[in-house]
XYZ file of N, CA and C in Angstrom:
822
model
N 0.855 -1.204 0.000
C 0.000 0.000 0.000
C 0.883 1.243 0.000
N 0.543 2.236 -0.803
C 1.352 3.454 -0.920
C 1.331 4.234 0.388
N 2.464 4.866 0.691
C 2.566 5.710 1.876
C 1.891 7.047 1.586
N 0.821 7.333 2.317
C 0.058 8.552 2.053
C 0.586 9.767 2.823
N 1.584 9.563 3.685
C 2.141 10.668 4.467
C 3.538 11.009 3.960
N 3.675 12.116 3.206
C 4.975 12.464 2.644
C 6.023 12.707 3.718
N 5.591 13.063 4.943
C 6.546 13.317 6.010
C 7.343 12.062 6.349
N 6.725 10.890 6.187
C 7.419 9.645 6.509
C 8.570 9.377 5.547
N 8.497 9.961 4.352
C 9.543 9.780 3.354
C 10.593 10.884 3.419
N 10.319 11.927 4.190
C 11.216 13.075 4.238
C 12.505 12.703 4.953
N 13.618 13.125 4.380
C 14.906 12.874 5.008
C 15.090 13.819 6.186
N 15.749 13.320 7.220
C 16.044 14.157 8.374
C 17.010 15.268 7.987
N 16.768 16.429 8.555
C 17.695 17.551 8.383
C 18.894 17.310 9.298
N 20.093 17.522 8.772
C 21.317 17.357 9.546
C 22.159 18.627 9.427
N 23.268 18.666 10.155
C 24.193 19.802 10.027
C 24.693 19.897 8.585
N 24.884 18.752 7.946
C 25.328 18.730 6.547
C 24.270 19.355 5.634
N 23.005 19.036 5.891
C 21.898 19.624 5.123
C 21.930 21.139 5.233
N 22.115 21.644 6.435
C 22.106 23.086 6.670
C 23.268 23.768 5.960
N 24.422 23.118 5.946
C 25.582 23.662 5.237
C 25.309 23.730 3.738
N 24.697 22.670 3.200
C 24.358 22.654 1.773
C 23.341 23.738 1.437
N 22.408 23.983 2.358
C 21.408 25.027 2.133
C 22.088 26.388 2.001
N 23.067 26.657 2.861
C 23.794 27.926 2.751
C 24.508 28.006 1.402
N 25.173 26.919 1.018
C 25.925 26.913 -0.243
C 25.017 27.164 -1.436
N 23.786 26.626 -1.374
C 22.839 26.797 -2.490
C 22.084 28.115 -2.416
N 22.184 28.820 -1.297
C 21.438 30.055 -1.120
C 19.995 29.817 -0.705
N 19.705 28.613 -0.201
C 18.351 28.309 0.290
C 18.235 28.725 1.749
N 17.277 29.570 2.052
C 17.120 30.092 3.406
C 16.646 28.999 4.373
N 17.108 29.098 5.614
C 16.794 28.132 6.664
C 15.693 28.706 7.562
N 14.619 27.949 7.725
C 13.503 28.379 8.577
C 13.586 27.659 9.920
N 13.644 28.436 10.995
C 13.798 27.877 12.340
C 12.754 28.497 13.262
N 12.154 27.668 14.107
C 11.177 28.128 15.094
C 11.438 27.449 16.427
N 10.977 28.075 17.492
C 11.056 27.426 18.794
C 9.852 26.503 18.999
N 10.050 25.516 19.847
C 8.954 24.666 20.324
C 9.362 24.118 21.683
N 8.359 23.799 22.495
C 8.649 23.380 23.869
C 7.815 22.173 24.299
N 6.929 21.693 23.411
C 6.047 20.586 23.779
C 5.787 19.700 22.561
N 5.281 18.500 22.825
C 5.057 17.494 21.795
C 4.100 17.970 20.701
N 2.944 18.505 21.099
C 1.904 18.841 20.121
C 2.347 19.945 19.172
N 2.959 20.989 19.719
C 3.439 22.097 18.885
C 4.569 21.635 17.968
N 5.492 20.850 18.516
C 6.620 20.368 17.719
C 6.136 19.526 16.542
N 5.116 18.711 16.786
C 4.581 17.855 15.720
C 3.996 18.695 14.586
N 3.256 19.736 14.935
C 2.671 20.620 13.930
C 3.767 21.338 13.139
N 4.738 21.884 13.855
C 5.827 22.631 13.215
C 6.632 21.731 12.288
N 6.929 20.520 12.741
C 7.696 19.565 11.940
C 6.940 19.192 10.676
N 5.648 18.893 10.829
C 4.847 18.490 9.670
C 4.641 19.638 8.686
N 4.729 20.880 9.187
C 4.595 22.045 8.300
C 5.839 22.248 7.437
N 6.965 21.647 7.856
C 8.166 21.708 7.022
C 9.267 22.614 7.497
N 9.218 23.056 8.761
C 10.312 23.869 9.298
C 11.601 23.052 9.306
N 12.731 23.722 9.089
C 14.013 23.014 8.991
C 14.624 22.708 10.361
N 14.563 23.678 11.260
C 15.205 23.535 12.575
C 14.226 23.944 13.666
N 14.141 23.138 14.713
C 13.408 23.525 15.918
C 14.414 23.839 17.006
N 14.246 24.990 17.620
C 15.043 25.354 18.785
C 14.199 25.159 20.034
N 14.645 24.264 20.908
C 14.043 24.167 22.234
C 14.744 25.250 23.050
N 14.164 26.444 23.031
C 14.839 27.614 23.564
C 14.672 27.779 25.059
N 15.669 28.437 25.678
C 15.504 28.784 27.089
C 14.464 29.891 27.245
N 13.929 30.362 26.110
C 12.767 31.259 26.116
C 11.554 30.566 26.722
N 11.631 29.250 26.919
C 10.598 28.539 27.673
C 10.445 29.153 29.061
N 11.525 29.691 29.580
C 11.489 30.372 30.877
C 10.471 31.502 30.865
N 10.378 32.209 29.715
C 9.439 33.319 29.577
C 8.044 32.838 29.199
N 7.948 32.133 28.059
C 6.634 31.862 27.471
C 5.923 30.664 28.087
N 6.656 29.754 28.699
C 6.037 28.588 29.324
C 5.904 28.731 30.837
N 6.917 29.354 31.458
C 6.938 29.438 32.923
C 6.604 30.820 33.464
N 6.590 31.840 32.600
C 6.183 33.172 33.030
C 7.255 33.983 33.730
N 8.522 33.569 33.606
C 9.602 34.348 34.209
C 9.891 35.597 33.373
N 10.474 36.583 34.004
C 10.809 37.827 33.314
C 11.995 37.653 32.374
N 12.940 36.776 32.738
C 14.135 36.544 31.923
C 14.295 35.045 31.668
N 15.341 34.710 30.896
C 15.633 33.301 30.614
C 16.482 32.669 31.716
N 16.949 33.444 32.657
C 17.918 32.951 33.643
C 17.410 31.842 34.565
N 16.152 31.865 35.034
C 15.740 30.884 36.047
C 15.621 29.437 35.567
N 15.443 29.209 34.265
C 15.165 27.841 33.829
C 16.368 26.930 34.087
N 16.097 25.698 34.498
C 17.150 24.763 34.883
C 17.452 23.766 33.763
N 18.552 23.063 33.922
C 18.922 22.027 32.957
C 17.862 20.927 32.936
N 17.356 20.551 34.108
C 16.325 19.508 34.181
C 15.057 19.935 33.434
N 14.688 21.203 33.568
C 13.499 21.702 32.875
C 13.722 21.739 31.359
N 14.912 22.125 30.928
C 15.216 22.131 29.495
C 15.180 20.710 28.938
N 15.678 19.754 29.714
C 15.656 18.353 29.289
C 14.209 17.870 29.137
N 13.357 18.230 30.080
C 11.936 17.855 30.003
C 11.296 18.398 28.719
N 11.507 19.689 28.440
C 10.921 20.290 27.234
C 11.480 19.621 25.977
N 12.777 19.370 25.961
C 13.400 18.766 24.779
C 12.906 17.343 24.547
N 12.739 16.582 25.619
C 12.192 15.228 25.481
C 10.817 15.270 24.822
N 10.003 16.218 25.236
C 8.642 16.352 24.698
C 8.672 16.693 23.219
N 9.571 17.608 22.840
C 9.689 18.029 21.442
C 10.169 16.878 20.567
N 11.195 16.178 21.017
C 11.776 15.088 20.217
C 10.721 14.038 19.872
N 9.817 13.757 20.782
C 8.778 12.747 20.534
C 7.831 13.151 19.401
N 7.753 14.449 19.107
C 6.822 14.909 18.087
C 7.436 15.145 16.721
N 8.737 14.880 16.587
C 9.461 15.281 15.373
C 9.969 14.077 14.588
N 9.779 14.130 13.256
C 10.293 13.093 12.367
C 11.381 13.618 11.435
N 11.394 14.926 11.183
C 12.253 15.465 10.127
C 13.198 16.570 10.591
N 12.731 17.480 11.422
C 13.509 18.664 11.815
C 14.818 18.319 12.514
N 15.771 19.237 12.397
C 16.968 19.208 13.230
C 16.618 19.921 14.534
N 16.904 19.302 15.667
C 16.485 19.846 16.964
C 17.699 20.313 17.759
N 17.698 21.595 18.100
C 18.771 22.205 18.898
C 18.191 22.605 20.253
N 18.955 22.381 21.310
C 18.504 22.695 22.667
C 19.443 23.728 23.294
N 18.873 24.771 23.877
C 19.678 25.764 24.577
C 20.281 25.183 25.848
N 21.565 25.423 26.048
C 22.157 25.182 27.359
C 21.753 26.355 28.243
N 21.056 26.093 29.352
C 20.569 27.212 30.161
C 21.679 27.902 30.949
N 21.374 29.097 31.420
C 22.312 29.903 32.189
C 22.861 29.112 33.375
N 24.185 29.174 33.539
C 24.823 28.518 34.673
C 25.267 27.100 34.432
N 25.025 26.566 33.212
C 25.388 25.172 32.945
C 26.610 25.044 32.046
N 27.199 26.171 31.644
C 28.375 26.105 30.772
C 29.359 27.252 30.978
N 28.934 28.335 31.644
C 29.801 29.497 31.788
C 30.963 29.259 32.751
N 30.758 28.362 33.735
C 31.764 28.167 34.779
C 33.059 27.576 34.277
N 32.963 26.419 33.611
C 34.156 25.788 33.046
C 33.735 24.820 31.951
N 34.706 24.441 31.133
C 34.396 23.633 29.959
C 33.965 22.219 30.330
N 34.429 21.706 31.459
C 34.015 20.367 31.882
C 32.536 20.355 32.242
N 32.099 21.391 32.946
C 30.675 21.505 33.287
C 29.844 21.653 32.020
N 30.348 22.444 31.068
C 29.649 22.624 29.797
C 29.490 21.296 29.073
N 30.566 20.502 29.038
C 30.525 19.202 28.375
C 29.513 18.287 29.049
N 29.540 18.246 30.378
C 28.601 17.392 31.114
C 27.149 17.792 30.843
N 26.888 19.102 30.764
C 25.536 19.591 30.479
C 25.088 19.164 29.084
N 25.985 19.337 28.117
C 25.661 18.972 26.733
C 25.407 17.478 26.598
N 26.232 16.670 27.265
C 26.075 15.218 27.193
C 24.747 14.792 27.813
N 24.381 15.400 28.929
C 23.089 15.076 29.551
C 21.941 15.361 28.584
N 21.983 16.501 27.933
C 20.923 16.858 26.984
C 20.852 15.839 25.847
N 22.001 15.499 25.275
C 22.004 14.573 24.141
C 21.541 13.171 24.545
N 22.025 12.678 25.685
C 21.690 11.317 26.121
C 20.240 11.195 26.586
N 19.744 12.227 27.275
C 18.435 12.129 27.912
C 17.280 12.622 27.044
N 17.585 13.318 25.938
C 16.502 13.868 25.116
C 16.441 13.281 23.710
N 17.572 12.926 23.138
C 17.581 12.492 21.746
C 17.648 13.653 20.773
N 17.933 14.859 21.273
C 18.098 16.031 20.406
C 19.371 15.891 19.577
N 19.566 16.816 18.653
C 20.649 16.683 17.678
C 21.806 17.647 17.894
N 21.654 18.621 18.786
C 22.723 19.576 19.037
C 22.334 20.525 20.146
N 23.290 21.351 20.568
C 23.033 22.330 21.628
C 23.421 23.720 21.142
N 22.871 24.727 21.814
C 23.207 26.123 21.520
C 23.659 26.802 22.805
N 24.681 27.627 22.684
C 25.114 28.419 23.836
C 25.495 29.828 23.392
N 25.417 30.750 24.335
C 25.616 32.166 24.038
C 27.048 32.597 24.332
N 27.569 33.508 23.485
C 28.870 34.096 23.738
C 29.891 33.765 22.677
N 30.986 34.524 22.709
C 32.057 34.336 21.744
C 33.325 33.817 22.389
N 34.351 34.653 22.411
C 35.656 34.250 22.941
C 35.563 33.658 24.348
N 34.625 34.184 25.150
C 34.499 33.756 26.545
C 34.120 32.281 26.668
N 33.454 31.725 25.670
C 32.973 30.336 25.765
C 33.612 29.401 24.744
N 34.625 29.881 24.015
C 35.226 29.076 22.947
C 35.801 27.768 23.482
N 36.408 27.807 24.664
C 36.972 26.590 25.239
C 35.874 25.550 25.465
N 34.714 26.008 25.963
C 33.586 25.100 26.179
C 33.062 24.560 24.860
N 32.969 25.427 23.854
C 32.500 25.009 22.529
C 33.391 23.895 21.975
N 34.708 24.110 22.056
C 35.649 23.117 21.527
C 35.522 21.786 22.259
N 35.357 21.865 23.562
C 35.286 20.626 24.352
C 34.012 19.852 24.041
N 32.910 20.569 23.881
C 31.642 19.909 23.551
C 31.725 19.268 22.167
N 32.246 20.010 21.202
C 32.336 19.507 19.827
C 33.286 18.316 19.749
N 34.367 18.343 20.538
C 35.333 17.242 20.526
C 34.698 15.941 20.989
N 33.573 16.044 21.730
C 32.870 14.843 22.193
C 31.878 14.340 21.149
N 31.730 15.084 20.052
C 30.823 14.663 18.987
C 29.467 15.340 19.002
N 29.294 16.350 19.870
C 28.016 17.058 19.968
C 28.055 18.320 19.101
N 27.142 18.468 18.137
C 27.096 19.686 17.329
C 26.717 20.901 18.180
N 27.367 22.037 17.911
C 27.115 23.260 18.675
C 26.729 24.403 17.743
N 25.660 25.100 18.098
C 25.248 26.340 17.443
C 25.636 27.500 18.363
N 26.298 28.509 17.813
C 26.677 29.682 18.589
C 25.550 30.708 18.628
N 25.772 31.773 19.397
C 24.758 32.823 19.547
C 25.476 34.117 19.927
N 25.399 35.113 19.042
C 26.074 36.396 19.255
C 25.095 37.553 19.094
N 25.527 38.727 19.522
C 24.682 39.924 19.462
C 24.011 40.117 20.800
N 22.691 40.270 20.780
C 21.940 40.313 22.033
C 21.875 38.892 22.578
N 22.497 38.686 23.725
C 22.492 37.363 24.359
C 21.669 37.473 25.636
N 20.426 36.985 25.609
C 19.489 37.222 26.713
C 19.965 36.746 28.085
N 20.850 35.738 28.123
C 21.343 35.283 29.424
C 22.243 36.332 30.086
N 22.687 37.309 29.291
C 23.540 38.381 29.831
C 22.769 39.685 29.998
N 21.441 39.595 30.088
C 20.613 40.797 30.082
C 20.940 41.751 31.227
N 21.315 41.223 32.379
C 21.606 42.117 33.500
C 22.929 42.858 33.288
N 23.822 42.275 32.492
C 25.060 42.972 32.135
C 24.755 44.088 31.140
N 23.914 43.773 30.143
C 23.548 44.788 29.140
C 22.641 45.861 29.740
N 21.684 45.419 30.565
C 20.739 46.350 31.183
C 19.612 46.779 30.268
N 19.571 46.238 29.039
C 18.550 46.631 28.071
C 18.461 45.584 26.971
N 17.300 45.526 26.307
C 17.120 44.629 25.164
C 17.299 45.381 23.839
N 17.978 46.513 23.875
C 18.184 47.305 22.668
C 19.150 46.610 21.707
N 19.196 47.114 20.477
C 20.078 46.564 19.438
C 21.535 46.605 19.902
N 22.248 45.493 19.650
C 23.656 45.395 20.020
C 24.548 45.708 18.822
N 25.834 45.971 19.106
C 26.897 46.121 18.096
C 26.659 47.286 17.138
N 25.998 48.330 17.633
C 25.854 49.544 16.816
C 27.154 50.346 16.807
N 27.899 50.268 17.916
C 29.197 50.945 17.998
C 30.277 50.044 17.406
N 31.287 50.657 16.817
C 32.300 49.910 16.076
C 33.076 48.925 16.951
N 33.342 49.298 18.198
C 34.116 48.409 19.071
C 33.380 47.089 19.302
N 32.087 47.177 19.565
C 31.310 45.963 19.789
C 31.112 45.191 18.489
N 30.957 45.914 17.381
C 30.815 45.264 16.079
C 32.086 44.506 15.718
N 33.237 45.115 16.010
C 34.521 44.470 15.717
C 34.674 43.186 16.522
N 34.280 43.220 17.796
C 34.348 42.018 18.635
C 33.426 40.933 18.103
N 32.237 41.331 17.633
C 31.301 40.350 17.100
C 31.875 39.665 15.860
N 32.548 40.447 14.996
C 33.165 39.852 13.806
C 34.214 38.808 14.197
N 35.032 39.164 15.174
C 36.080 38.255 15.645
C 35.462 37.027 16.296
N 34.449 37.242 17.145
C 33.798 36.130 17.832
C 33.167 35.158 16.856
N 32.550 35.682 15.787
C 31.913 34.815 14.787
C 32.951 33.907 14.133
N 34.096 34.459 13.802
C 35.174 33.661 13.202
C 35.705 32.625 14.197
N 35.830 33.030 15.465
C 36.311 32.110 16.498
C 35.358 30.923 16.664
N 34.050 31.199 16.646
C 33.068 30.120 16.789
C 33.123 29.176 15.601
N 33.303 29.743 14.406
C 33.423 28.899 13.218
C 34.675 28.028 13.312
N 35.804 28.634 13.699
C 37.065 27.891 13.811
C 36.995 26.830 14.902
N 36.195 27.095 15.939
C 36.042 26.124 17.029
C 35.206 24.926 16.606
N 34.459 25.076 15.486
C 33.699 23.953 14.953
C 32.193 24.089 14.998
N 31.677 25.275 15.378
C 30.221 25.465 15.379
C 29.653 25.213 13.986
N 28.461 24.615 13.920
C 27.844 24.340 12.618
C 26.978 25.498 12.135
N 26.667 26.448 13.041
C 25.863 27.623 12.702
C 25.965 28.612 13.851
N 25.528 29.840 13.599
C 25.528 30.843 14.666
C 24.298 31.735 14.536
N 23.616 31.938 15.659
C 22.483 32.870 15.712
C 23.016 34.283 15.897
N 22.477 35.218 15.131
C 22.800 36.639 15.278
C 21.530 37.343 15.717
N 21.519 37.857 16.940
C 20.298 38.445 17.492
C 20.413 39.949 17.655
N 19.454 40.650 17.082
C 19.247 42.084 17.269
C 20.520 42.892 17.050
N 21.074 42.762 15.844
C 22.226 43.568 15.433
C 21.878 44.250 14.111
N 22.601 45.310 13.730
C 22.295 45.993 12.462
C 22.372 45.043 11.268
N 21.451 45.206 10.340
C 21.381 44.322 9.171
C 22.676 44.356 8.357
N 23.300 45.528 8.271
C 24.550 45.658 7.503
C 25.650 44.795 8.108
N 25.752 44.796 9.433
C 26.754 43.978 10.115
C 26.442 42.500 9.944
N 25.166 42.128 10.064
C 24.764 40.729 9.899
C 25.097 40.234 8.488
N 24.918 41.085 7.492
C 25.252 40.737 6.100
C 26.751 40.481 5.965
N 27.523 41.377 6.555
C 28.981 41.250 6.494
C 29.447 39.956 7.148
N 28.912 39.676 8.330
C 29.302 38.457 9.052
C 28.851 37.214 8.288
N 27.625 37.227 7.784
C 27.100 36.076 7.042
C 27.960 35.758 5.829
N 28.402 36.799 5.136
C 29.216 36.603 3.934
C 30.637 36.177 4.270
N 31.096 36.472 5.481
C 32.465 36.141 5.874
C 32.590 34.712 6.402
N 31.454 34.092 6.734
C 31.475 32.750 7.310
C 31.085 31.693 6.293
N 31.625 30.488 6.455
C 31.208 29.360 5.615
C 30.047 28.612 6.263
N 29.827 28.840 7.581
C 28.699 28.202 8.277
C 27.479 29.119 8.219
N 26.267 28.564 8.330
C 25.062 29.393 8.246
C 24.897 30.329 9.446
N 24.325 31.488 9.171
C 23.899 32.410 10.227
C 22.373 32.378 10.280
N 21.846 32.411 11.494
C 20.397 32.435 11.702
C 20.065 33.743 12.411
N 19.254 34.576 11.776
C 18.975 35.896 12.328
C 17.678 35.967 13.114
N 17.685 36.813 14.133
C 16.456 37.223 14.803
C 16.629 38.708 15.111
N 15.923 39.527 14.356
C 16.130 40.966 14.462
C 17.469 41.385 13.885
N 17.969 40.609 12.897
C 19.274 40.902 12.307
C 19.179 41.095 10.792
N 17.978 41.333 10.303
C 17.816 41.672 8.895
C 17.698 40.476 7.962
N 17.591 40.804 6.669
C 17.247 39.820 5.636
C 18.436 39.079 5.047
N 19.649 39.463 5.428
C 20.820 38.895 4.753
C 21.407 37.670 5.467
N 20.847 37.286 6.603
C 21.294 36.062 7.262
C 20.875 34.858 6.422
N 21.502 33.716 6.690
C 21.210 32.507 5.916
C 19.895 31.854 6.330
N 19.366 32.264 7.472
C 18.088 31.760 7.940
C 17.495 32.700 8.961
N 16.296 32.374 9.414
C 15.613 33.206 10.408
C 15.028 32.323 11.494
N 14.923 32.883 12.711
C 14.267 32.179 13.807
C 13.338 33.145 14.532
N 12.193 32.645 14.940
C 11.276 33.394 15.792
C 10.787 32.476 16.908
N 10.362 33.091 17.993
C 9.718 32.349 19.072
C 8.285 32.048 18.645
N 7.902 30.781 18.732
C 6.588 30.343 18.250
C 5.453 31.174 18.855
N 5.505 31.409 20.155
C 4.434 32.142 20.825
C 4.312 33.574 20.312
N 5.422 34.146 19.855
C 5.418 35.513 19.335
C 4.815 35.555 17.929
N 5.282 34.663 17.042
C 4.828 34.724 15.649
C 3.382 34.267 15.493
N 2.886 33.489 16.473
C 1.482 33.058 16.429
C 0.559 34.010 17.186
N 1.118 35.051 17.786
C 0.290 36.042 18.464
C -0.300 35.561 19.772
N 0.337 34.573 20.395
C -0.116 34.127 21.717
C 0.313 35.141 22.764
N 1.554 35.646 22.601
C 2.039 36.748 23.437
C 1.452 38.046 22.895
N 0.412 38.529 23.525
C -0.331 39.666 22.990
C 0.441 40.978 23.105
N 1.256 41.103 24.160
C 1.900 42.381 24.442
C 3.233 42.551 23.710
N 3.874 41.459 23.334
C 5.237 41.516 22.790
C 5.213 41.775 21.286
N 5.554 42.992 20.879
C 5.524 43.337 19.451
C 6.742 44.164 19.054
N 7.943 43.566 19.104
C 9.145 44.295 18.680
C 9.129 44.523 17.174
N 9.972 45.416 16.736
C 10.035 45.782 15.322
C 10.327 44.585 14.409
N 11.166 43.643 14.888
C 11.586 42.541 14.018
C 10.543 41.441 13.888
N 9.494 41.480 14.701
C 8.521 40.384 14.721
C 7.428 40.571 13.678
N 7.240 39.569 12.844
C 6.050 39.504 11.991
C 5.102 38.495 12.615
N 3.894 38.958 12.950
C 2.905 38.098 13.597
C 2.048 37.440 12.521
N 2.096 36.100 12.464
C 1.420 35.364 11.393
C 0.019 34.903 11.765
N -0.353 35.076 13.014
C -1.697 34.721 13.471
C -1.991 35.511 14.740
N -3.246 35.491 15.144
C -3.640 36.158 16.391
C -4.328 35.129 17.279
N -3.537 34.173 17.752
C -4.109 33.085 18.542
C -4.593 33.546 19.908
N -4.107 34.686 20.369
C -4.598 35.219 21.642
C -6.101 35.454 21.552
N -6.525 36.134 20.494
C -7.954 36.409 20.318
C -8.733 35.151 19.961
N -8.150 34.287 19.110
C -8.823 33.040 18.728
C -9.101 32.186 19.965
N -8.095 32.051 20.814
C -8.241 31.222 22.016
C -9.193 31.870 23.029
N -9.077 33.188 23.176
C -9.954 33.895 24.114
C -11.413 33.737 23.709
N -11.694 33.925 22.419
C -13.073 33.810 21.935
C -13.594 32.380 22.057
N -12.727 31.395 21.789
C -13.140 29.998 21.905
C -13.490 29.652 23.354
N -12.665 30.123 24.292
C -12.919 29.848 25.713
C -14.217 30.519 26.162
N -14.421 31.761 25.728
C -15.652 32.475 26.084
C -16.893 31.761 25.528
N -16.766 31.254 24.298
C -17.867 30.529 23.662
C -18.176 29.259 24.457
N -17.121 28.554 24.854
C -17.277 27.339 25.656
C -17.970 27.649 26.988
N -17.520 28.692 27.663
C -18.125 29.079 28.946
C -19.616 29.381 28.767
N -19.900 30.134 27.701
C -21.283 30.510 27.416
C -22.159 29.282 27.183
N -21.641 28.312 26.417
C -22.404 27.094 26.123
C -22.645 26.265 27.386
N -21.628 26.195 28.259
C -21.790 25.449 29.512
C -22.837 26.110 30.397
N -22.748 27.436 30.556
C -23.681 28.175 31.412
C -25.112 28.071 30.899
N -25.241 28.041 29.559
C -26.570 27.990 28.938
C -27.103 26.562 28.815
N -26.364 25.608 29.375
C -26.722 24.194 29.295
C -26.808 23.681 27.853
N -26.066 24.346 26.959
C -26.046 23.954 25.555
C -24.952 22.916 25.277
N -23.977 22.850 26.168
C -22.906 21.851 26.038
C -22.812 21.043 27.325
N -22.815 19.730 27.227
C -22.964 18.937 25.997
C -24.422 18.780 25.601
N -24.661 18.588 24.305
C -26.015 18.355 23.826
C -26.275 16.850 23.694
N -27.405 16.486 23.126
C -27.786 15.069 23.033
C -26.760 14.239 22.258
N -26.186 14.836 21.226
C -25.233 14.099 20.382
C -23.861 13.971 21.037
N -23.629 14.721 22.096
C -22.305 14.744 22.721
C -22.274 13.996 24.056
N -23.247 13.113 24.231
C -23.237 12.294 25.434
C -23.554 10.849 25.097
N -23.294 9.964 26.036
C -23.430 8.529 25.794
C -24.715 7.981 26.431
């Protein structure tokens, strides 16, 4: 019998696939996911990369920053996502405090994520400061995605979520850091909230893909937080965000309709009971 689900025939996305996409000029589509049901929908829709982001701290747990989420919580979210995915490449954020201390701790954190979740790689923030950790993780066979520009785990150091690397000194460091991450063996690097001109320059200077968020159109791919692009987060509307749905209103109206039907004794009706 013919296979009626094309997803079952789809080849898994790998680091090699992503490199080929950059070489061909094919843009990489990346979204966050934190649970089985959402990951399954995103995977079946054809997204290339799912990021199990430490943004779960914000959108799933209601924290103000990404700092409070733990390694155990990230592992739980990643396990849930992996169960829903057949095709996507899955990257998991190493949460704050699990890699900054020393490279051995970073390696242990990465190994726990890979062994306990079945994900395909990890992401960590920073440049020169974390290169030793990046090298140690990669030497163990774990793919690493870098993250430069606005690094949310350092928000208290920055003191603001404004655009980074507008001044030449910071831009120069970002250029150097991007090259260092590539030389250390990263398979890709996220560029967050930096000027589009700088992101273009960095993207063209690297052989590995760049994934932008608030970094303009010249990156090799783009990433958004699922809750933001679907309009679940009603208040969060930065300049770089394109909202593709308004699920806040859809869900609110559906819940109100349900409440109304229950109060009016309209639900369940004769056909909805045994």
